[in-house]
PDB file of C-alpha atoms and ligand atoms in Angstrom:
ATOM      1  CA  MET A  30     -36.021 -18.268 -30.414  1.00  0.00           C
ATOM      2  CA  LYS A  31     -39.670 -18.155 -29.347  1.00  0.00           C
ATOM      3  CA  HIS A  32     -41.222 -20.731 -31.729  1.00  0.00           C
ATOM      4  CA  LEU A  33     -40.080 -23.573 -33.981  1.00  0.00           C
ATOM      5  CA  ARG A  34     -42.535 -23.655 -36.854  1.00  0.00           C
ATOM      6  CA  SER A  35     -40.447 -24.200 -39.983  1.00  0.00           C
ATOM      7  CA  ILE A  36     -36.859 -24.785 -41.044  1.00  0.00           C
ATOM      8  CA  ASP A  37     -36.797 -21.578 -43.080  1.00  0.00           C
ATOM      9  CA  GLU A  38     -37.858 -19.569 -40.048  1.00  0.00           C
ATOM     10  CA  LEU A  39     -35.118 -21.266 -38.025  1.00  0.00           C
ATOM     11  CA  GLY A  40     -32.501 -20.398 -40.642  1.00  0.00           C
ATOM     12  CA  HIS A  41     -28.971 -21.728 -41.101  1.00  0.00           C
ATOM     13  CA  ASP A  42     -27.545 -20.454 -37.796  1.00  0.00           C
ATOM     14  CA  GLY A  43     -30.512 -21.675 -35.788  1.00  0.00           C
ATOM     15  CA  LEU A  44     -30.251 -25.059 -37.466  1.00  0.00           C
ATOM     16  CA  VAL A  45     -26.559 -25.401 -36.615  1.00  0.00           C
ATOM     17  CA  ARG A  46     -27.167 -24.194 -33.047  1.00  0.00           C
ATOM     18  CA  LEU A  47     -29.841 -26.849 -32.467  1.00  0.00           C
ATOM     19  CA  LEU A  48     -27.737 -29.595 -34.065  1.00  0.00           C
ATOM     20  CA  ASN A  49     -24.828 -28.711 -31.779  1.00  0.00           C
ATOM     21  CA  LEU A  50     -27.103 -28.587 -28.742  1.00  0.00           C
ATOM     22  CA  THR A  51     -28.466 -32.017 -29.674  1.00  0.00           C
ATOM     23  CA  GLN A  52     -24.954 -33.409 -29.212  1.00  0.00           C
ATOM     24  CA  HIS A  53     -25.064 -32.306 -25.541  1.00  0.00           C
ATOM     25  CA  MET A  54     -28.449 -33.967 -25.160  1.00  0.00           C
ATOM     26  CA  VAL A  55     -27.116 -37.226 -26.627  1.00  0.00           C
ATOM     27  CA  GLU A  56     -24.522 -37.123 -23.870  1.00  0.00           C
ATOM     28  CA  VAL A  57     -27.222 -36.577 -21.229  1.00  0.00           C
ATOM     29  CA  ASN A  58     -29.119 -39.549 -22.634  1.00  0.00           C
ATOM     30  CA  ARG A  59     -26.055 -41.771 -22.234  1.00  0.00           C
ATOM     31  CA  ARG A  60     -25.901 -41.158 -18.489  1.00  0.00           C
ATOM     32  CA  PRO A  61     -27.155 -43.898 -16.131  1.00  0.00           C
ATOM     33  CA  ILE A  62     -29.942 -41.502 -15.096  1.00  0.00           C
ATOM     34  CA  PRO A  63     -30.738 -39.526 -18.250  1.00  0.00           C
ATOM     35  CA  LYS A  64     -32.482 -36.653 -16.546  1.00  0.00           C
ATOM     36  CA  VAL A  65     -31.516 -33.036 -15.819  1.00  0.00           C
ATOM     37  CA  PRO A  66     -33.377 -30.280 -13.958  1.00  0.00           C
ATOM     38  CA  ALA A  67     -33.077 -27.743 -16.808  1.00  0.00           C
ATOM     39  CA  LEU A  68     -36.818 -27.162 -17.354  1.00  0.00           C
ATOM     40  CA  ARG A  69     -38.117 -27.713 -13.828  1.00  0.00           C
ATOM     41  CA  GLY A  70     -41.316 -25.734 -13.334  1.00  0.00           C
ATOM     42  CA  ARG A  71     -42.076 -25.469 -17.058  1.00  0.00           C
ATOM     43  CA  THR A  72     -45.081 -27.152 -18.625  1.00  0.00           C
ATOM     44  CA  VAL A  73     -45.220 -28.599 -22.106  1.00  0.00           C
ATOM     45  CA  VAL A  74     -48.527 -29.666 -23.627  1.00  0.00           C
ATOM     46  CA  SER A  75     -48.780 -31.930 -26.648  1.00  0.00           C
ATOM     47  CA  LEU A  76     -51.763 -31.270 -28.843  1.00  0.00           C
ATOM     48  CA  PHE A  77     -51.934 -33.964 -31.528  1.00  0.00           C
ATOM     49  CA  PHE A  78     -54.877 -33.792 -33.900  1.00  0.00           C
ATOM     50  CA  GLU A  79     -53.272 -36.455 -36.111  1.00  0.00           C
ATOM     51  CA  ASP A  80     -51.911 -39.870 -35.238  1.00  0.00           C
ATOM     52  CA  SER A  81     -48.310 -40.260 -34.218  1.00  0.00           C
ATOM     53  CA  THR A  82     -46.069 -42.776 -32.522  1.00  0.00           C
ATOM     54  CA  ARG A  83     -42.485 -41.529 -32.713  1.00  0.00           C
ATOM     55  CA  THR A  84     -42.926 -37.776 -32.721  1.00  0.00           C
ATOM     56  CA  ARG A  85     -45.367 -37.668 -29.848  1.00  0.00           C
ATOM     57  CA  LEU A  86     -43.540 -40.131 -27.612  1.00  0.00           C
ATOM     58  CA  SER A  87     -40.172 -38.546 -28.268  1.00  0.00           C
ATOM     59  CA  PHE A  88     -41.438 -35.057 -27.402  1.00  0.00           C
ATOM     60  CA  GLU A  89     -42.983 -36.366 -24.189  1.00  0.00           C
ATOM     61  CA  THR A  90     -39.841 -38.291 -23.267  1.00  0.00           C
ATOM     62  CA  ALA A  91     -37.718 -35.237 -24.088  1.00  0.00           C
ATOM     63  CA  ALA A  92     -39.803 -32.960 -21.856  1.00  0.00           C
ATOM     64  CA  LYS A  93     -39.592 -35.454 -18.975  1.00  0.00           C
ATOM     65  CA  ARG A  94     -35.821 -35.864 -19.303  1.00  0.00           C
ATOM     66  CA  LEU A  95     -35.500 -32.087 -18.926  1.00  0.00           C
ATOM     67  CA  SER A  96     -37.788 -32.266 -15.849  1.00  0.00           C
ATOM     68  CA  ALA A  97     -40.619 -30.277 -17.433  1.00  0.00           C
ATOM     69  CA  ASP A  98     -44.202 -31.140 -16.521  1.00  0.00           C
ATOM     70  CA  THR A  99     -46.159 -32.586 -19.407  1.00  0.00           C
ATOM     71  CA  MET A 100     -49.809 -32.518 -20.372  1.00  0.00           C
ATOM     72  CA  THR A 101     -51.195 -34.710 -23.081  1.00  0.00           C
ATOM     73  CA  PHE A 102     -54.249 -33.607 -24.947  1.00  0.00           C
ATOM     74  CA  SER A 103     -56.222 -36.450 -26.376  1.00  0.00           C
ATOM     75  CA  VAL A 104     -58.502 -35.123 -29.100  1.00  0.00           C
ATOM     76  CA  SER A 105     -60.837 -38.109 -29.006  1.00  0.00           C
ATOM     77  CA  THR A 106     -61.694 -37.576 -25.323  1.00  0.00           C
ATOM     78  CA  SER A 107     -61.674 -33.755 -25.303  1.00  0.00           C
ATOM     79  CA  SER A 108     -64.322 -31.063 -25.711  1.00  0.00           C
ATOM     80  CA  VAL A 109     -63.348 -30.835 -29.398  1.00  0.00           C
ATOM     81  CA  ASN A 110     -65.957 -33.588 -29.714  1.00  0.00           C
ATOM     82  CA  LYS A 111     -68.521 -31.205 -28.197  1.00  0.00           C
ATOM     83  CA  GLY A 112     -67.754 -28.653 -30.879  1.00  0.00           C
ATOM     84  CA  GLU A 113     -65.101 -26.593 -29.077  1.00  0.00           C
ATOM     85  CA  SER A 114     -63.019 -24.636 -31.576  1.00  0.00           C
ATOM     86  CA  LEU A 115     -59.249 -24.854 -31.871  1.00  0.00           C
ATOM     87  CA  ARG A 116     -58.962 -21.261 -30.655  1.00  0.00           C
ATOM     88  CA  ASP A 117     -61.027 -21.918 -27.522  1.00  0.00           C
ATOM     89  CA  THR A 118     -59.050 -25.091 -26.854  1.00  0.00           C
ATOM     90  CA  VAL A 119     -55.745 -23.219 -27.133  1.00  0.00           C
ATOM     91  CA  GLU A 120     -56.943 -20.310 -24.983  1.00  0.00           C
ATOM     92  CA  THR A 121     -58.262 -22.694 -22.324  1.00  0.00           C
ATOM     93  CA  ILE A 122     -54.960 -24.545 -22.099  1.00  0.00           C
ATOM     94  CA  THR A 123     -53.031 -21.246 -22.093  1.00  0.00           C
ATOM     95  CA  ASP A 124     -55.119 -20.092 -19.112  1.00  0.00           C
ATOM     96  CA  MET A 125     -53.894 -23.108 -17.161  1.00  0.00           C
ATOM     97  CA  GLY A 126     -50.362 -21.772 -17.528  1.00  0.00           C
ATOM     98  CA  VAL A 127     -48.335 -23.674 -20.086  1.00  0.00           C
ATOM     99  CA  ASP A 128     -44.989 -22.713 -21.557  1.00  0.00           C
ATOM    100  CA  ALA A 129     -45.063 -24.607 -24.847  1.00  0.00           C
ATOM    101  CA  PHE A 130     -47.510 -26.211 -27.217  1.00  0.00           C
ATOM    102  CA  VAL A 131     -46.281 -29.078 -29.349  1.00  0.00           C
ATOM    103  CA  ILE A 132     -48.829 -29.219 -32.131  1.00  0.00           C
ATOM    104  CA  ARG A 133     -49.617 -31.628 -34.955  1.00  0.00           C
ATOM    105  CA  HIS A 134     -52.545 -30.800 -37.211  1.00  0.00           C
ATOM    106  CA  LYS A 135     -53.729 -31.764 -40.658  1.00  0.00           C
ATOM    107  CA  SER A 136     -54.021 -28.129 -41.791  1.00  0.00           C
ATOM    108  CA  THR A 137     -51.077 -26.170 -43.120  1.00  0.00           C
ATOM    109  CA  GLY A 138     -50.275 -23.093 -41.032  1.00  0.00           C
ATOM    110  CA  THR A 139     -51.944 -24.195 -37.793  1.00  0.00           C
ATOM    111  CA  PRO A 140     -48.792 -23.524 -35.681  1.00  0.00           C
ATOM    112  CA  TRP A 141     -48.665 -19.919 -36.936  1.00  0.00           C
ATOM    113  CA  GLN A 142     -52.350 -19.468 -36.165  1.00  0.00           C
ATOM    114  CA  ILE A 143     -51.914 -20.892 -32.662  1.00  0.00           C
ATOM    115  CA  SER A 144     -48.971 -18.628 -31.918  1.00  0.00           C
ATOM    116  CA  GLU A 145     -51.339 -15.671 -32.382  1.00  0.00           C
ATOM    117  CA  TRP A 146     -53.708 -17.063 -29.757  1.00  0.00           C
ATOM    118  CA  THR A 147     -51.224 -17.901 -27.006  1.00  0.00           C
ATOM    119  CA  THR A 148     -48.294 -16.374 -25.179  1.00  0.00           C
ATOM    120  CA  ALA A 149     -46.627 -19.786 -24.979  1.00  0.00           C
ATOM    121  CA  SER A 150     -43.996 -21.098 -27.413  1.00  0.00           C
ATOM    122  CA  VAL A 151     -45.261 -23.178 -30.316  1.00  0.00           C
ATOM    123  CA  VAL A 152     -43.435 -26.172 -31.771  1.00  0.00           C
ATOM    124  CA  ASN A 153     -44.640 -27.566 -35.071  1.00  0.00           C
ATOM    125  CA  ALA A 154     -44.760 -31.357 -34.902  1.00  0.00           C
ATOM    126  CA  GLY A 155     -46.219 -31.543 -38.434  1.00  0.00           C
ATOM    127  CA  ASP A 156     -48.774 -29.328 -40.192  1.00  0.00           C
ATOM    128  CA  GLY A 157     -50.470 -30.968 -43.153  1.00  0.00           C
ATOM    129  CA  TRP A 158     -48.156 -31.337 -46.146  1.00  0.00           C
ATOM    130  CA  HIS A 159     -46.208 -28.297 -45.088  1.00  0.00           C
ATOM    131  CA  GLN A 160     -43.469 -28.618 -42.452  1.00  0.00           C
ATOM    132  CA  HIS A 161     -42.048 -31.040 -39.899  1.00  0.00           C
ATOM    133  CA  PRO A 162     -38.973 -29.183 -38.663  1.00  0.00           C
ATOM    134  CA  THR A 163     -37.982 -31.529 -35.833  1.00  0.00           C
ATOM    135  CA  GLN A 164     -37.919 -34.487 -38.246  1.00  0.00           C
ATOM    136  CA  ALA A 165     -35.497 -32.538 -40.453  1.00  0.00           C
ATOM    137  CA  LEU A 166     -33.341 -31.794 -37.395  1.00  0.00           C
ATOM    138  CA  VAL A 167     -33.369 -35.496 -36.524  1.00  0.00           C
ATOM    139  CA  ASP A 168     -32.339 -36.415 -40.057  1.00  0.00           C
ATOM    140  CA  CYS A 169     -29.560 -33.824 -40.341  1.00  0.00           C
ATOM    141  CA  PHE A 170     -28.207 -34.786 -36.923  1.00  0.00           C
ATOM    142  CA  THR A 171     -28.307 -38.492 -37.804  1.00  0.00           C
ATOM    143  CA  VAL A 172     -26.382 -37.952 -41.044  1.00  0.00           C
ATOM    144  CA  ARG A 173     -23.827 -35.708 -39.338  1.00  0.00           C
ATOM    145  CA  GLU A 174     -23.256 -38.359 -36.686  1.00  0.00           C
ATOM    146  CA  ALA A 175     -23.132 -41.308 -39.098  1.00  0.00           C
ATOM    147  CA  LEU A 176     -20.828 -39.698 -41.661  1.00  0.00           C
ATOM    148  CA  GLY A 177     -18.770 -37.713 -39.147  1.00  0.00           C
ATOM    149  CA  VAL A 178     -19.270 -34.430 -41.031  1.00  0.00           C
ATOM    150  CA  GLU A 179     -20.663 -31.049 -39.972  1.00  0.00           C
ATOM    151  CA  ARG A 180     -21.794 -29.898 -43.416  1.00  0.00           C
ATOM    152  CA  PHE A 181     -23.089 -31.809 -46.413  1.00  0.00           C
ATOM    153  CA  ASP A 182     -21.201 -30.100 -49.258  1.00  0.00           C
ATOM    154  CA  GLY A 183     -20.585 -32.582 -52.062  1.00  0.00           C
ATOM    155  CA  LEU A 184     -23.247 -35.014 -50.784  1.00  0.00           C
ATOM    156  CA  THR A 185     -26.379 -35.951 -52.728  1.00  0.00           C
ATOM    157  CA  LEU A 186     -29.620 -36.568 -50.861  1.00  0.00           C
ATOM    158  CA  THR A 187     -32.150 -38.513 -52.954  1.00  0.00           C
ATOM    159  CA  ILE A 188     -35.721 -38.367 -51.633  1.00  0.00           C
ATOM    160  CA  VAL A 189     -37.997 -41.017 -53.128  1.00  0.00           C
ATOM    161  CA  GLY A 190     -41.775 -41.322 -53.210  1.00  0.00           C
ATOM    162  CA  ASP A 191     -44.732 -39.256 -52.198  1.00  0.00           C
ATOM    163  CA  ILE A 192     -43.085 -35.828 -52.194  1.00  0.00           C
ATOM    164  CA  LYS A 193     -46.357 -34.038 -52.889  1.00  0.00           C
ATOM    165  CA  HIS A 194     -47.969 -34.897 -49.546  1.00  0.00           C
ATOM    166  CA  SER A 195     -44.782 -34.916 -47.514  1.00  0.00           C
ATOM    167  CA  ARG A 196     -43.982 -32.293 -44.897  1.00  0.00           C
ATOM    168  CA  VAL A 197     -40.857 -34.321 -44.131  1.00  0.00           C
ATOM    169  CA  ALA A 198     -39.630 -33.806 -47.710  1.00  0.00           C
ATOM    170  CA  ARG A 199     -40.289 -30.052 -47.575  1.00  0.00           C
ATOM    171  CA  SER A 200     -38.468 -29.577 -44.262  1.00  0.00           C
ATOM    172  CA  ASN A 201     -35.597 -31.826 -45.300  1.00  0.00           C
ATOM    173  CA  ILE A 202     -35.101 -30.086 -48.654  1.00  0.00           C
ATOM    174  CA  SER A 203     -34.640 -26.789 -46.777  1.00  0.00           C
ATOM    175  CA  ALA A 204     -32.447 -28.181 -44.025  1.00  0.00           C
ATOM    176  CA  PHE A 205     -30.133 -30.347 -46.140  1.00  0.00           C
ATOM    177  CA  SER A 206     -29.756 -27.554 -48.730  1.00  0.00           C
ATOM    178  CA  MET A 207     -28.805 -25.090 -45.970  1.00  0.00           C
ATOM    179  CA  LEU A 208     -26.005 -27.452 -44.994  1.00  0.00           C
ATOM    180  CA  GLY A 209     -24.753 -27.702 -48.584  1.00  0.00           C
ATOM    181  CA  ALA A 210     -26.290 -30.952 -49.888  1.00  0.00           C
ATOM    182  CA  LYS A 211     -27.581 -31.385 -53.410  1.00  0.00           C
ATOM    183  CA  VAL A 212     -31.162 -32.697 -53.373  1.00  0.00           C
ATOM    184  CA  VAL A 213     -32.655 -35.019 -56.001  1.00  0.00           C
ATOM    185  CA  LEU A 214     -36.360 -35.898 -55.894  1.00  0.00           C
ATOM    186  CA  VAL A 215     -37.588 -39.139 -57.427  1.00  0.00           C
ATOM    187  CA  ALA A 216     -41.334 -39.655 -57.828  1.00  0.00           C
ATOM    188  CA  PRO A 217     -44.033 -40.358 -60.376  1.00  0.00           C
ATOM    189  CA  PRO A 218     -45.288 -37.033 -61.835  1.00  0.00           C
ATOM    190  CA  THR A 219     -48.573 -37.386 -59.903  1.00  0.00           C
ATOM    191  CA  LEU A 220     -46.697 -37.367 -56.593  1.00  0.00           C
ATOM    192  CA  LEU A 221     -44.672 -34.242 -57.299  1.00  0.00           C
ATOM    193  CA  PRO A 222     -45.974 -30.835 -56.152  1.00  0.00           C
ATOM    194  CA  PRO A 223     -47.074 -28.536 -58.997  1.00  0.00           C
ATOM    195  CA  ASP A 224     -44.536 -25.837 -58.036  1.00  0.00           C
ATOM    196  CA  VAL A 225     -41.525 -28.181 -57.875  1.00  0.00           C
ATOM    197  CA  ALA A 226     -39.795 -26.254 -60.697  1.00  0.00           C
ATOM    198  CA  HIS A 227     -39.217 -23.434 -58.168  1.00  0.00           C
ATOM    199  CA  TRP A 228     -37.643 -25.700 -55.558  1.00  0.00           C
ATOM    200  CA  PRO A 229     -33.852 -25.919 -55.207  1.00  0.00           C
ATOM    201  CA  VAL A 230     -33.814 -29.544 -56.405  1.00  0.00           C
ATOM    202  CA  GLU A 231     -33.249 -31.808 -59.383  1.00  0.00           C
ATOM    203  CA  VAL A 232     -36.211 -34.001 -60.337  1.00  0.00           C
ATOM    204  CA  SER A 233     -36.136 -37.471 -61.851  1.00  0.00           C
ATOM    205  CA  ASN A 234     -38.803 -40.065 -62.559  1.00  0.00           C
ATOM    206  CA  ARG A 235     -36.343 -42.946 -62.682  1.00  0.00           C
ATOM    207  CA  LEU A 236     -34.902 -44.225 -59.425  1.00  0.00           C
ATOM    208  CA  ASP A 237     -32.468 -46.580 -61.146  1.00  0.00           C
ATOM    209  CA  ASP A 238     -30.778 -43.625 -62.864  1.00  0.00           C
ATOM    210  CA  VAL A 239     -29.856 -41.782 -59.680  1.00  0.00           C
ATOM    211  CA  LEU A 240     -28.870 -44.543 -57.250  1.00  0.00           C
ATOM    212  CA  ALA A 241     -25.211 -44.676 -58.277  1.00  0.00           C
ATOM    213  CA  ARG A 242     -24.686 -40.996 -57.380  1.00  0.00           C
ATOM    214  CA  THR A 243     -26.705 -41.056 -54.156  1.00  0.00           C
ATOM    215  CA  ASP A 244     -25.030 -40.631 -50.765  1.00  0.00           C
ATOM    216  CA  ILE A 245     -28.200 -40.487 -48.679  1.00  0.00           C
ATOM    217  CA  LEU A 246     -31.246 -42.412 -49.905  1.00  0.00           C
ATOM    218  CA  TYR A 247     -34.404 -41.183 -48.175  1.00  0.00           C
ATOM    219  CA  MET A 248     -37.518 -43.318 -48.709  1.00  0.00           C
ATOM    220  CA  LEU A 249     -40.980 -41.852 -48.052  1.00  0.00           C
ATOM    221  CA  ARG A 250     -44.284 -43.507 -47.269  1.00  0.00           C
ATOM    222  CA  LEU A 251     -47.233 -43.190 -49.639  1.00  0.00           C
ATOM    223  CA  GLN A 252     -49.308 -40.899 -47.444  1.00  0.00           C
ATOM    224  CA  SER A 253     -52.708 -42.220 -48.532  1.00  0.00           C
ATOM    225  CA  GLU A 254     -54.548 -40.499 -45.651  1.00  0.00           C
ATOM    226  CA  ARG A 255     -53.502 -37.150 -47.151  1.00  0.00           C
ATOM    227  CA  MET A 256     -54.484 -38.010 -50.733  1.00  0.00           C
ATOM    228  CA  ALA A 257     -57.754 -36.729 -52.174  1.00  0.00           C
ATOM    229  CA  GLN A 258     -57.856 -39.481 -54.784  1.00  0.00           C
ATOM    230  CA  GLY A 259     -55.638 -42.320 -55.993  1.00  0.00           C
ATOM    231  CA  HIS A 260     -52.353 -40.769 -57.119  1.00  0.00           C
ATOM    232  CA  VAL A 261     -50.902 -44.119 -58.106  1.00  0.00           C
ATOM    233  CA  PRO A 262     -52.768 -46.440 -60.461  1.00  0.00           C
ATOM    234  CA  ASN A 263     -51.656 -49.502 -58.585  1.00  0.00           C
ATOM    235  CA  LEU A 264     -49.465 -50.257 -55.625  1.00  0.00           C
ATOM    236  CA  ARG A 265     -47.608 -53.128 -57.262  1.00  0.00           C
ATOM    237  CA  GLU A 266     -46.517 -50.937 -60.139  1.00  0.00           C
ATOM    238  CA  TYR A 267     -45.464 -48.210 -57.687  1.00  0.00           C
ATOM    239  CA  ALA A 268     -43.417 -50.742 -55.716  1.00  0.00           C
ATOM    240  CA  GLU A 269     -41.749 -51.982 -58.893  1.00  0.00           C
ATOM    241  CA  LEU A 270     -40.770 -48.512 -60.055  1.00  0.00           C
ATOM    242  CA  PHE A 271     -40.042 -46.758 -56.768  1.00  0.00           C
ATOM    243  CA  GLY A 272     -39.647 -49.429 -54.074  1.00  0.00           C
ATOM    244  CA  LEU A 273     -36.289 -50.260 -52.552  1.00  0.00           C
ATOM    245  CA  ASP A 274     -35.449 -53.881 -53.398  1.00  0.00           C
ATOM    246  CA  ALA A 275     -32.201 -55.840 -53.209  1.00  0.00           C
ATOM    247  CA  LYS A 276     -31.275 -55.026 -56.833  1.00  0.00           C
ATOM    248  CA  ARG A 277     -31.547 -51.307 -56.126  1.00  0.00           C
ATOM    249  CA  VAL A 278     -29.604 -51.602 -52.876  1.00  0.00           C
ATOM    250  CA  ALA A 279     -26.798 -53.191 -54.930  1.00  0.00           C
ATOM    251  CA  LYS A 280     -26.726 -50.145 -57.220  1.00  0.00           C
ATOM    252  CA  LEU A 281     -26.023 -47.763 -54.331  1.00  0.00           C
ATOM    253  CA  PRO A 282     -22.415 -46.791 -53.622  1.00  0.00           C
ATOM    254  CA  THR A 283     -21.150 -48.892 -50.688  1.00  0.00           C
ATOM    255  CA  ARG A 284     -20.872 -45.792 -48.473  1.00  0.00           C
ATOM    256  CA  ALA A 285     -24.496 -44.690 -49.120  1.00  0.00           C
ATOM    257  CA  VAL A 286     -26.879 -44.598 -46.147  1.00  0.00           C
ATOM    258  CA  VAL A 287     -30.618 -45.385 -46.209  1.00  0.00           C
ATOM    259  CA  MET A 288     -33.208 -43.439 -44.204  1.00  0.00           C
ATOM    260  CA  HIS A 289     -36.967 -43.469 -43.634  1.00  0.00           C
ATOM    261  CA  PRO A 290     -38.955 -41.249 -41.234  1.00  0.00           C
ATOM    262  CA  GLY A 291     -41.431 -44.018 -40.377  1.00  0.00           C
ATOM    263  CA  PRO A 292     -44.038 -45.330 -40.314  1.00  0.00           C
ATOM    264  CA  MET A 293     -42.856 -47.696 -43.039  1.00  0.00           C
ATOM    265  CA  ASN A 294     -45.044 -49.515 -45.547  1.00  0.00           C
ATOM    266  CA  ARG A 295     -43.269 -52.822 -46.020  1.00  0.00           C
ATOM    267  CA  GLY A 296     -43.931 -54.275 -49.442  1.00  0.00           C
ATOM    268  CA  VAL A 297     -44.630 -50.831 -50.952  1.00  0.00           C
ATOM    269  CA  GLU A 298     -41.679 -48.438 -50.668  1.00  0.00           C
ATOM    270  CA  MET A 299     -39.589 -50.865 -48.618  1.00  0.00           C
ATOM    271  CA  LEU A 300     -39.245 -54.242 -50.349  1.00  0.00           C
ATOM    272  CA  VAL A 301     -36.121 -55.307 -48.474  1.00  0.00           C
ATOM    273  CA  ASP A 302     -36.026 -56.014 -44.763  1.00  0.00           C
ATOM    274  CA  PRO A 303     -34.365 -52.789 -43.519  1.00  0.00           C
ATOM    275  CA  SER A 304     -32.513 -54.717 -40.824  1.00  0.00           C
ATOM    276  CA  THR A 305     -30.522 -56.436 -43.599  1.00  0.00           C
ATOM    277  CA  LEU A 306     -29.353 -53.153 -45.120  1.00  0.00           C
ATOM    278  CA  PRO A 307     -25.664 -52.560 -44.468  1.00  0.00           C
ATOM    279  CA  ASN A 308     -26.006 -48.810 -43.863  1.00  0.00           C
ATOM    280  CA  SER A 309     -29.515 -48.228 -42.608  1.00  0.00           C
ATOM    281  CA  LEU A 310     -29.910 -45.224 -40.288  1.00  0.00           C
ATOM    282  CA  ILE A 311     -33.575 -45.900 -39.582  1.00  0.00           C
ATOM    283  CA  HIS A 312     -33.027 -46.962 -35.951  1.00  0.00           C
ATOM    284  CA  GLN A 313     -30.674 -44.045 -35.307  1.00  0.00           C
ATOM    285  CA  GLN A 314     -33.351 -41.656 -36.640  1.00  0.00           C
ATOM    286  CA  VAL A 315     -35.716 -42.889 -33.949  1.00  0.00           C
ATOM    287  CA  SER A 316     -33.207 -42.877 -31.127  1.00  0.00           C
ATOM    288  CA  ASN A 317     -31.919 -39.404 -31.997  1.00  0.00           C
ATOM    289  CA  GLY A 318     -35.523 -38.155 -31.954  1.00  0.00           C
ATOM    290  CA  VAL A 319     -35.492 -37.733 -28.181  1.00  0.00           C
ATOM    291  CA  ALA A 320     -32.197 -35.787 -28.050  1.00  0.00           C
ATOM    292  CA  VAL A 321     -33.283 -33.461 -30.867  1.00  0.00           C
ATOM    293  CA  ARG A 322     -36.568 -32.658 -29.147  1.00  0.00           C
ATOM    294  CA  MET A 323     -34.716 -32.084 -25.852  1.00  0.00           C
ATOM    295  CA  ALA A 324     -32.520 -29.556 -27.679  1.00  0.00           C
ATOM    296  CA  VAL A 325     -35.566 -27.810 -29.153  1.00  0.00           C
ATOM    297  CA  LEU A 326     -37.460 -27.591 -25.843  1.00  0.00           C
ATOM    298  CA  PHE A 327     -34.323 -26.464 -24.036  1.00  0.00           C
ATOM    299  CA  ASP A 328     -33.614 -23.777 -26.618  1.00  0.00           C
ATOM    300  CA  LEU A 329     -37.177 -22.450 -26.440  1.00  0.00           C
ATOM    301  CA  LEU A 330     -37.794 -22.673 -22.726  1.00  0.00           C
ATOM    302  CA  ALA A 331     -34.576 -22.453 -20.749  1.00  0.00           C
ATOM    303  CA  GLY A 332     -34.719 -18.670 -21.181  1.00  0.00           C
ATOM    304  CA  GLU A 333     -32.616 -16.196 -19.181  1.00  0.00           C
ATOM    305  CA  SER A 334     -30.845 -18.832 -17.154  1.00  0.00           C
ATOM    306  CA  SER A 335     -29.942 -20.652 -20.340  1.00  0.00           C
ATOM    307  CA  ALA A 336     -26.160 -20.416 -19.859  1.00  0.00           C
ATOM    308  CA  ALA A 337     -26.337 -21.757 -16.314  1.00  0.00           C
ATOM    309  CA  ASN A 338     -28.748 -24.454 -17.417  1.00  0.00           C
ATOM    310  CA  LEU A 339     -26.414 -25.544 -20.146  1.00  0.00           C
ATOM    311  CA  GLN A 340     -23.847 -26.396 -17.455  1.00  0.00           C
ATOM    312  CA  GLN A 341     -26.360 -28.810 -16.042  1.00  0.00           C
ATOM    313  CA  VAL A 342     -26.709 -30.627 -19.314  1.00  0.00           C
ATOM    314  CA  THR A 343     -23.045 -30.568 -20.192  1.00  0.00           C
ATOM    315  CA  PRO A 344     -21.157 -33.279 -18.357  1.00  0.00           C
TER     316      PRO A 344
HETATM  317  C1  NCD B 157     -43.931 -38.497 -40.813  1.00  0.00           C
HETATM  318  C2  NCD B 157     -45.082 -37.534 -40.638  1.00  0.00           C
HETATM  319  O1  NCD B 157     -45.931 -37.724 -39.792  1.00  0.00           O
HETATM  320  O2  NCD B 157     -45.073 -36.565 -41.369  1.00  0.00           O
HETATM  321  N1  NCD B 157     -43.727 -39.358 -39.756  1.00  0.00           N
HETATM  322  C3  NCD B 157     -43.011 -38.957 -38.669  1.00  0.00           C
HETATM  323  O3  NCD B 157     -43.223 -37.919 -38.087  1.00  0.00           O
HETATM  324  N2  NCD B 157     -41.993 -39.754 -38.281  1.00  0.00           N
HETATM  325  C4  NCD B 157     -43.945 -39.174 -42.116  1.00  0.00           C
HETATM  326  C5  NCD B 157     -45.169 -39.962 -42.489  1.00  0.00           C
HETATM  327  O4  NCD B 157     -46.215 -39.861 -41.883  1.00  0.00           O
HETATM  328  O5  NCD B 157     -45.046 -40.713 -43.480  1.00  0.00           O
END
């Protein structure tokens, strides 16, 4: 694998390979010194044109735990402010000798564009509304670990909220479907994409109707920074119809798990304190983020010596 740009490009076998590799990385992370020499001499640069807390820090931590060198590109203090184009920025960094770009950008397709301008590997850390493949890997791994299953046949994933602007929803629909889950989307019609009829999902506008048959409840943030105009008439009404409150938690089957990619809007989609939820996986999603990104960087960059390197990460 040279790049990780979308779940569909990764495919079922690639998805399973990375999920299995993540398990090795979880073991590395449990060691007293969670660091291995697997990517010594490699350089990973993170190029974030959009804000991020979890994704950026977990990629940087992952690269360091594999002993790669890291470079952080801060848009606000770079020559982008002097009018330098994305292409010139990428070519300049490539000339310094980097092995991978981890890129987040507000425009769909940027990772594909960048991979034409550089010889380095490209990892998509979120492109517009389009894809966020490492978040989907995190979520699949977290569910596998929590439920003790390898595949999701017979399980229903219900994704609630701003599907239209969500790259997390798009990547998760592909990934969970590949592993056999049924996917239900719940959103007001204004927050559904126009082509949703062609997606492999069931659509509902009523959260209360689907809770009882949900195994994995996935809440999304209203991504107002990606909205051209108000897609919801008022936040209180949205919270009433689509927010997770105690009454809705009570309607979930007792085994159901609750997830959220963060950042969370408390009082909008999350009306309960998530720490009081019996089966919340929200903390596990964050902690698995590092191991997943270690697996991705290892898979892309360990190269020829990959088999030998794997010994180093396998206790
Ligand atoms: C998501 C993103 O940036 O797409 N966050 C994340 O990576 N954990 C979801 C969001 O912004 O709501």
